[in-house]
Each structure stands twice: as C-alpha cells, then as structure tokens.
Amino acid sequence: MPEPLGDPERNLAWAPVGSPADLAGALDRVGYLPDEGIATAAFLALRLGRPLFCEGEPGTGKTSLAVALAAALDVPLIRLQCHEGIDFTQALYDWDFPRQLLHLRALEAASDTLDADTAERSLYSRRFLLARPLLRALEESPCVLLVDEVDRADDEFEAFLLEVLGENAVTVPELGEVRATVPPLVVLTSNRTREVHDALKRRCLYHWLEHPALAREVAILRRRLPGLSAELAGQVAGAVRRLREVELLKPPGVAESIDWAQALGVLGRSELDAESAAMTLGAVLKYREDAQRVVAAGLDRILAG
C-alpha cells in the first residue's frame, strides 16, 4: 500500500486511521452513520492536513460530524461559534485585565520602589492570557477544531482565519510565536446564508451534505433511539422527507426527526397517524407559519405521501 500524502507528523498523529473505511467504522462506533462521501472527505482532510469545509442545509449533520470526529479519534473538540461582529479577541486570545489590575495593585502594595519595566513584563505573562478557541486549538492539538457557521462572520474575519489556518501558528507580541506541533483537524461549517470567499474555500477540501437517504435516516433514528420500532422509524423518516418537499421556512433536519420519534415514544404511540402527528407537530416544525402551511395542505395527505 503506498504511503499516504500529507505532512509526516500529522500522518503519525493520525496513524490508526488508515482508510476511509477505517474512519467510517470509527464514526459508526460513536453513533454517527456516515455515507461514503462524508467518510472519504473527512479521511482526506485528516491525511492531507487540509481544513474540511462543509456546506448544506441546516440539520444535515455538519456540526455533528465534527463532534463525532473528535469522539472517534479520541481527541478534544474545540468549538469556535461564529456570529456577526466576531473579532480577533473572541477567536484567538485576550488579556485578563481584571486579574492584571489586581496583580499590579498587589505589586504596588508589596514594594515602595516598583520598577515599571519589571511590572509591565509580569503583567504580560502567560498566566494572564485568556486563550480563545483558535489559540487553544494550536496549543492543545491534536484536536478537532470546529469553526461553526463561518458564513455568519464578516470578510475581515475570514481573512484573519485564513492566515491562522494557513500557518497553523500565531504570534502573541508579548510572548512570541505559538505553533501547533500537530495541526488540528479543522472542520468549517456554513449554512450558506452568504457566499464564503473563494480564498478560504481554496484552502479547504469541500463537501456538500445532503439530508440522508431514507434508509440511512431510519438507521440513524434506530441508532439514537434504541427502543424505536423499525415500522415507526420508517414512518417518521418518510414523513419528514415529504415535509422537506413542502415549501417551508425551515425544513426539518435529522435532529427534528429524532425529536419527533422521541415525542411519539414518550406518548406511547406505536404509529404515526394524522392524530398523533397533529399532537406532536411542534417537535418537527419550529415556525408557526410552517405548521399552518402543513395543516392547510393536509397532514393526512402528507403522511400518506
């Protein structure tokens, strides 16, 4: 078998994962059922040392993939949740100003002749540095770094992120360079609320996540809810797939399928009929307009396909 491509140190760190099938098996053991495309994309990201950029509709399992990869590889998961206005200090590091002030006051109280240079050096030491997710990932790797919903951040943050991920290192002016011994496995997710710049995408491997096929969704439901019958799992998965075909504000994802099946189980329902669906519709549809649209279209007709 030929040697895998990529960084030798990274290959050594992830040595137990020898093929996409190995990774698929590891993910399966921690409860994530990947298809061949997901397993191959994640394996290549691991071996080539490239971030994995995952796009898809909400609820297709993008975030869950990163969580499962950390569990399957037995490494920490470090999550950076992006949002509008996120900046350097929230993503990389900041200084603990309240503790610095207390430290300075303690120095002043302990000495009548406080040397300014010595005091300043003691203030900007590692003990007062607050490591945010990106710095933690560089320091604690091997790990999985999840940069969630990167499409919610702005252009400036994308450029900053590209620089950090490209170098796998950052310089803290007061302390020097921090470089990852083993680059983290980076998973970026996007719900495509806006287009992410080509420069960031070119740095990554790309994978589009679809809603799972019917058989796979049934398998996911039965894996997550062991007491769920095959019949009810099939009814829920089939109904959710038909709901996704209706023009909804938020089509249900796999998480909503699980919630719906769990709600039916708690109520002691063994089948999904119009009555039980109406009683539990809030478990699968999270907008009033969506529920009204589905009821107007006829729940019984949707359930019957």
Short mmCIF file of C-alpha atoms in Angstrom, two decimals:
data_model
loop_
_atom_site.label_atom_id
_atom_site.label_comp_id
_atom_site.label_asym_id
_atom_site.label_seq_id
_atom_site.Cartn_x
_atom_site.Cartn_y
_atom_site.Cartn_z
CA MET A 1 0.00 0.00 0.00
CA PRO A 2 1.51 3.41 -0.95
CA GLU A 3 2.38 5.90 1.78
CA PRO A 4 -0.41 8.45 2.34
CA LEU A 5 0.24 12.00 1.23
CA GLY A 6 0.42 14.97 3.57
CA ASP A 7 2.51 16.13 6.48
CA PRO A 8 4.54 13.25 8.05
CA GLU A 9 3.99 14.46 11.62
CA ARG A 10 0.28 14.70 11.02
CA ASN A 11 0.20 11.22 9.47
CA LEU A 12 1.97 9.85 12.55
CA ALA A 13 -0.52 11.51 14.88
CA TRP A 14 -3.50 10.07 13.00
CA ALA A 15 -1.81 6.73 12.17
CA PRO A 16 -4.63 4.43 13.41
CA VAL A 17 -6.90 5.77 10.62
CA GLY A 18 -5.62 4.01 7.52
CA SER A 19 -8.52 4.37 5.09
CA PRO A 20 -11.96 5.95 4.64
CA ALA A 21 -13.45 2.62 5.73
CA ASP A 22 -11.46 2.75 8.99
CA LEU A 23 -12.75 6.25 9.67
CA ALA A 24 -16.31 5.27 8.76
CA GLY A 25 -16.11 2.38 11.22
CA ALA A 26 -14.76 4.65 13.97
CA LEU A 27 -17.57 7.16 13.36
CA ASP A 28 -20.14 4.38 13.36
CA ARG A 29 -18.89 3.18 16.76
CA VAL A 30 -19.55 6.60 18.29
CA GLY A 31 -23.06 6.79 16.83
CA TYR A 32 -22.51 8.80 13.64
CA LEU A 33 -23.52 6.92 10.49
CA PRO A 34 -21.55 8.43 7.59
CA ASP A 35 -22.10 7.76 3.93
CA GLU A 36 -19.13 7.02 1.71
CA GLY A 37 -18.76 10.63 0.59
CA ILE A 38 -18.55 12.03 4.12
CA ALA A 39 -16.10 9.35 5.27
CA THR A 40 -13.84 9.92 2.26
CA ALA A 41 -13.87 13.72 2.60
CA ALA A 42 -13.05 13.57 6.32
CA PHE A 43 -10.28 11.00 5.73
CA LEU A 44 -8.66 13.15 3.05
CA ALA A 45 -8.82 16.22 5.30
CA LEU A 46 -7.13 14.19 8.01
CA ARG A 47 -4.37 12.79 5.79
CA LEU A 48 -3.70 15.85 3.65
CA GLY A 49 -3.71 18.25 6.57
CA ARG A 50 -6.40 20.43 4.97
CA PRO A 51 -9.46 22.01 6.59
CA LEU A 52 -12.78 20.41 5.62
CA PHE A 53 -15.38 22.96 4.53
CA CYS A 54 -18.90 21.54 4.93
CA GLU A 55 -21.91 23.28 3.42
CA GLY A 56 -25.53 22.18 3.43
CA GLU A 57 -29.00 22.92 4.70
CA PRO A 58 -29.43 23.30 8.47
CA GLY A 59 -29.92 19.92 10.12
CA THR A 60 -27.87 17.83 7.70
CA GLY A 61 -25.26 16.88 10.32
CA LYS A 62 -22.38 19.29 9.66
CA THR A 63 -21.76 20.17 13.31
CA SER A 64 -22.46 16.59 14.39
CA LEU A 65 -19.71 15.39 12.04
CA ALA A 66 -17.08 17.46 13.88
CA VAL A 67 -18.35 16.26 17.26
CA ALA A 68 -18.27 12.65 16.07
CA LEU A 69 -14.78 13.01 14.56
CA ALA A 70 -13.42 14.19 17.91
CA ALA A 71 -15.05 11.25 19.68
CA ALA A 72 -13.96 8.73 17.02
CA LEU A 73 -10.34 9.96 17.06
CA ASP A 74 -10.34 10.32 20.86
CA VAL A 75 -9.11 13.92 20.78
CA PRO A 76 -10.57 17.13 22.27
CA LEU A 77 -13.22 19.09 20.38
CA ILE A 78 -12.65 22.85 20.40
CA ARG A 79 -15.52 24.91 19.01
CA LEU A 80 -15.50 28.45 17.65
CA GLN A 81 -19.07 29.63 17.14
CA CYS A 82 -19.09 32.40 14.56
CA HIS A 83 -21.55 35.28 14.64
CA GLU A 84 -21.96 38.72 13.16
CA GLY A 85 -19.27 41.03 14.51
CA ILE A 86 -16.96 38.30 15.86
CA ASP A 87 -13.43 39.66 16.21
CA PHE A 88 -9.83 38.72 16.93
CA THR A 89 -10.15 38.82 20.74
CA GLN A 90 -13.13 36.45 20.75
CA ALA A 91 -11.47 33.96 18.43
CA LEU A 92 -7.76 34.00 19.30
CA TYR A 93 -6.81 35.49 22.66
CA ASP A 94 -7.37 38.36 25.05
CA TRP A 95 -5.74 39.64 28.20
CA ASP A 96 -7.37 39.18 31.59
CA PHE A 97 -7.49 42.86 32.52
CA PRO A 98 -9.22 42.48 35.93
CA ARG A 99 -6.55 39.99 37.09
CA GLN A 100 -3.78 42.18 35.68
CA LEU A 101 -5.10 45.14 37.67
CA LEU A 102 -5.28 43.12 40.88
CA HIS A 103 -1.74 41.87 40.26
CA LEU A 104 -0.50 45.42 39.71
CA ARG A 105 -2.10 46.61 42.94
CA ALA A 106 -0.52 43.70 44.80
CA LEU A 107 2.90 44.65 43.42
CA GLU A 108 2.39 48.27 44.45
CA ALA A 109 1.37 47.22 47.95
CA ALA A 110 4.37 44.90 48.32
CA SER A 111 7.02 47.38 47.16
CA ASP A 112 7.61 51.09 47.65
CA THR A 113 10.02 51.23 44.69
CA LEU A 114 8.17 49.42 41.92
CA ASP A 115 10.18 49.14 38.69
CA ALA A 116 7.89 49.98 35.76
CA ASP A 117 9.57 47.65 33.24
CA THR A 118 9.52 44.69 35.62
CA ALA A 119 5.87 45.34 36.46
CA GLU A 120 4.91 45.51 32.78
CA ARG A 121 6.72 42.26 31.97
CA SER A 122 4.95 40.48 34.83
CA LEU A 123 1.57 41.76 33.62
CA TYR A 124 2.01 40.35 30.11
CA SER A 125 2.87 36.77 31.03
CA ARG A 126 1.11 33.53 30.10
CA ARG A 127 -0.79 33.42 33.40
CA PHE A 128 -2.85 36.46 32.32
CA LEU A 129 -3.50 35.33 28.75
CA LEU A 130 -7.04 34.12 28.00
CA ALA A 131 -6.77 31.54 25.22
CA ARG A 132 -9.80 31.61 22.93
CA PRO A 133 -10.69 28.66 20.64
CA LEU A 134 -8.12 29.25 17.88
CA LEU A 135 -5.19 29.63 20.27
CA ARG A 136 -6.39 26.67 22.35
CA ALA A 137 -6.51 24.51 19.22
CA LEU A 138 -2.91 25.41 18.33
CA GLU A 139 -1.74 24.71 21.88
CA GLU A 140 -3.75 21.53 22.55
CA SER A 141 -3.59 19.80 19.15
CA PRO A 142 -4.01 17.04 18.09
CA CYS A 143 -7.65 18.04 18.34
CA VAL A 144 -10.67 18.76 16.18
CA LEU A 145 -11.31 22.48 15.68
CA LEU A 146 -14.91 23.23 14.70
CA VAL A 147 -15.41 26.67 13.15
CA ASP A 148 -19.19 26.66 13.14
CA GLU A 149 -21.34 28.81 10.82
CA VAL A 150 -18.42 30.71 9.32
CA ASP A 151 -20.87 32.33 6.89
CA ARG A 152 -22.17 34.47 9.77
CA ALA A 153 -18.79 36.21 10.18
CA ASP A 154 -17.61 39.13 8.04
CA ASP A 155 -14.96 39.41 5.32
CA GLU A 156 -12.25 40.70 7.68
CA PHE A 157 -12.67 37.74 9.98
CA GLU A 158 -12.43 35.34 7.03
CA ALA A 159 -9.09 36.89 6.03
CA PHE A 160 -7.80 36.59 9.59
CA LEU A 161 -8.99 32.98 9.81
CA LEU A 162 -7.31 32.14 6.50
CA GLU A 163 -3.99 33.42 7.80
CA VAL A 164 -4.15 31.45 11.06
CA LEU A 165 -5.25 28.21 9.39
CA GLY A 166 -2.65 28.60 6.64
CA GLU A 167 0.25 28.92 9.08
CA ASN A 168 -1.09 26.81 11.96
CA ALA A 169 0.68 29.40 14.08
CA VAL A 170 0.13 32.81 15.60
CA THR A 171 2.39 35.39 17.20
CA VAL A 172 1.47 36.95 20.52
CA PRO A 173 3.64 40.08 20.53
CA GLU A 174 4.33 39.96 24.26
CA LEU A 175 5.12 36.22 24.35
CA GLY A 176 6.29 35.12 20.89
CA GLU A 177 5.09 32.51 18.40
CA VAL A 178 2.65 29.72 19.24
CA ARG A 179 2.77 26.94 16.63
CA ALA A 180 0.83 23.68 16.58
CA THR A 181 3.12 20.65 16.85
CA VAL A 182 0.44 18.68 15.02
CA PRO A 183 -2.02 20.83 13.03
CA PRO A 184 -5.60 20.42 14.27
CA LEU A 185 -8.21 18.74 12.11
CA VAL A 186 -10.32 21.75 11.15
CA VAL A 187 -14.00 21.46 10.18
CA LEU A 188 -15.68 24.64 8.94
CA THR A 189 -19.45 24.68 8.51
CA SER A 190 -21.72 27.01 6.56
CA ASN A 191 -25.49 27.18 6.11
CA ARG A 192 -24.86 29.35 3.04
CA THR A 193 -26.59 32.45 4.41
CA ARG A 194 -23.94 34.21 2.30
CA GLU A 195 -21.16 33.08 -0.01
CA VAL A 196 -17.82 32.48 1.68
CA HIS A 197 -14.87 33.93 -0.23
CA ASP A 198 -13.02 31.76 -2.75
CA ALA A 199 -9.68 32.29 -0.96
CA LEU A 200 -10.94 30.44 2.11
CA LYS A 201 -12.61 27.71 0.06
CA ARG A 202 -9.43 27.13 -1.96
CA ARG A 203 -7.56 26.44 1.27
CA CYS A 204 -10.06 23.71 2.17
CA LEU A 205 -11.43 20.43 0.94
CA TYR A 206 -15.13 20.86 0.18
CA HIS A 207 -18.14 18.65 0.87
CA TRP A 208 -21.83 19.37 0.44
CA LEU A 209 -24.01 17.50 2.95
CA GLU A 210 -27.45 16.41 1.79
CA HIS A 211 -30.27 15.23 4.00
CA PRO A 212 -29.73 11.48 4.47
CA ALA A 213 -31.39 8.93 2.22
CA LEU A 214 -34.46 7.22 3.67
CA ALA A 215 -32.69 4.00 4.72
CA ARG A 216 -29.84 5.94 6.35
CA GLU A 217 -32.25 8.21 8.24
CA VAL A 218 -34.13 5.17 9.52
CA ALA A 219 -30.82 3.69 10.67
CA ILE A 220 -29.89 6.97 12.42
CA LEU A 221 -33.24 7.06 14.22
CA ARG A 222 -32.91 3.49 15.44
CA ARG A 223 -29.29 4.07 16.50
CA ARG A 224 -30.17 7.17 18.51
CA LEU A 225 -33.42 5.71 19.90
CA PRO A 226 -32.76 2.00 20.52
CA GLY A 227 -36.33 1.25 21.59
CA LEU A 228 -37.83 2.65 18.40
CA SER A 229 -39.54 0.07 16.18
CA ALA A 230 -38.50 -0.29 12.56
CA GLU A 231 -42.07 0.49 11.48
CA LEU A 232 -42.34 3.76 13.40
CA ALA A 233 -38.82 4.80 12.37
CA GLY A 234 -39.77 4.26 8.73
CA GLN A 235 -42.99 6.23 9.13
CA VAL A 236 -41.23 9.18 10.78
CA ALA A 237 -38.36 9.23 8.29
CA GLY A 238 -40.76 9.02 5.36
CA ALA A 239 -42.99 11.78 6.72
CA VAL A 240 -40.02 14.06 7.37
CA ARG A 241 -38.76 13.54 3.83
CA ARG A 242 -42.18 14.56 2.49
CA LEU A 243 -42.23 17.62 4.79
CA ARG A 244 -38.90 18.68 3.28
CA GLU A 245 -40.59 18.77 -0.11
CA VAL A 246 -43.12 21.33 1.14
CA GLU A 247 -42.08 24.97 0.83
CA LEU A 248 -41.20 25.65 4.47
CA LEU A 249 -39.26 28.41 6.21
CA LYS A 250 -37.17 25.76 7.98
CA PRO A 251 -37.35 22.23 6.58
CA PRO A 252 -36.81 19.66 9.35
CA GLY A 253 -33.37 18.14 9.75
CA VAL A 254 -32.25 14.88 11.31
CA ALA A 255 -32.40 16.43 14.79
CA GLU A 256 -36.11 17.17 14.26
CA SER A 257 -36.68 13.59 13.04
CA ILE A 258 -35.17 12.32 16.29
CA ASP A 259 -37.25 14.76 18.36
CA TRP A 260 -40.43 13.69 16.59
CA ALA A 261 -39.80 9.98 17.04
CA GLN A 262 -38.86 10.55 20.68
CA ALA A 263 -42.03 12.57 21.32
CA LEU A 264 -44.18 9.83 19.82
CA GLY A 265 -42.42 7.27 22.02
CA VAL A 266 -42.99 9.31 25.18
CA LEU A 267 -46.70 9.48 24.35
CA GLY A 268 -46.79 5.72 23.84
CA ARG A 269 -47.67 5.95 20.14
CA SER A 270 -46.68 2.97 18.04
CA GLU A 271 -47.58 4.50 14.67
CA LEU A 272 -47.59 7.90 13.04
CA ASP A 273 -51.15 8.75 12.06
CA ALA A 274 -52.81 12.13 11.49
CA GLU A 275 -53.92 12.42 15.14
CA SER A 276 -50.51 11.66 16.66
CA ALA A 277 -48.80 13.85 14.06
CA ALA A 278 -51.04 16.81 14.92
CA MET A 279 -50.36 16.34 18.63
CA THR A 280 -46.57 16.34 18.16
CA LEU A 281 -46.10 18.68 15.21
CA GLY A 282 -44.17 21.13 17.39
CA ALA A 283 -41.37 18.57 17.70
CA VAL A 284 -40.63 18.67 13.98
CA LEU A 285 -41.76 22.12 12.79
CA LYS A 286 -40.41 25.15 14.66
CA TYR A 287 -42.22 28.01 12.90
CA ARG A 288 -45.92 28.81 13.23
CA GLU A 289 -46.14 29.61 9.51
CA ASP A 290 -44.71 26.17 8.64
CA ALA A 291 -47.21 24.38 10.87
CA GLN A 292 -50.08 26.35 9.35
CA ARG A 293 -48.90 25.58 5.83
CA VAL A 294 -48.64 21.85 6.56
CA VAL A 295 -52.05 21.70 8.25
CA ALA A 296 -53.60 23.61 5.33
CA ALA A 297 -52.00 21.17 2.88
CA GLY A 298 -53.49 18.25 4.82
CA LEU A 299 -51.50 16.28 7.36
CA ASP A 300 -53.16 13.02 6.37
CA ARG A 301 -52.21 13.55 2.71
CA ILE A 302 -48.59 14.37 3.60
CA LEU A 303 -48.32 11.32 5.86
CA ALA A 304 -49.79 9.11 3.16
CA GLY A 305 -47.38 10.52 0.57
#
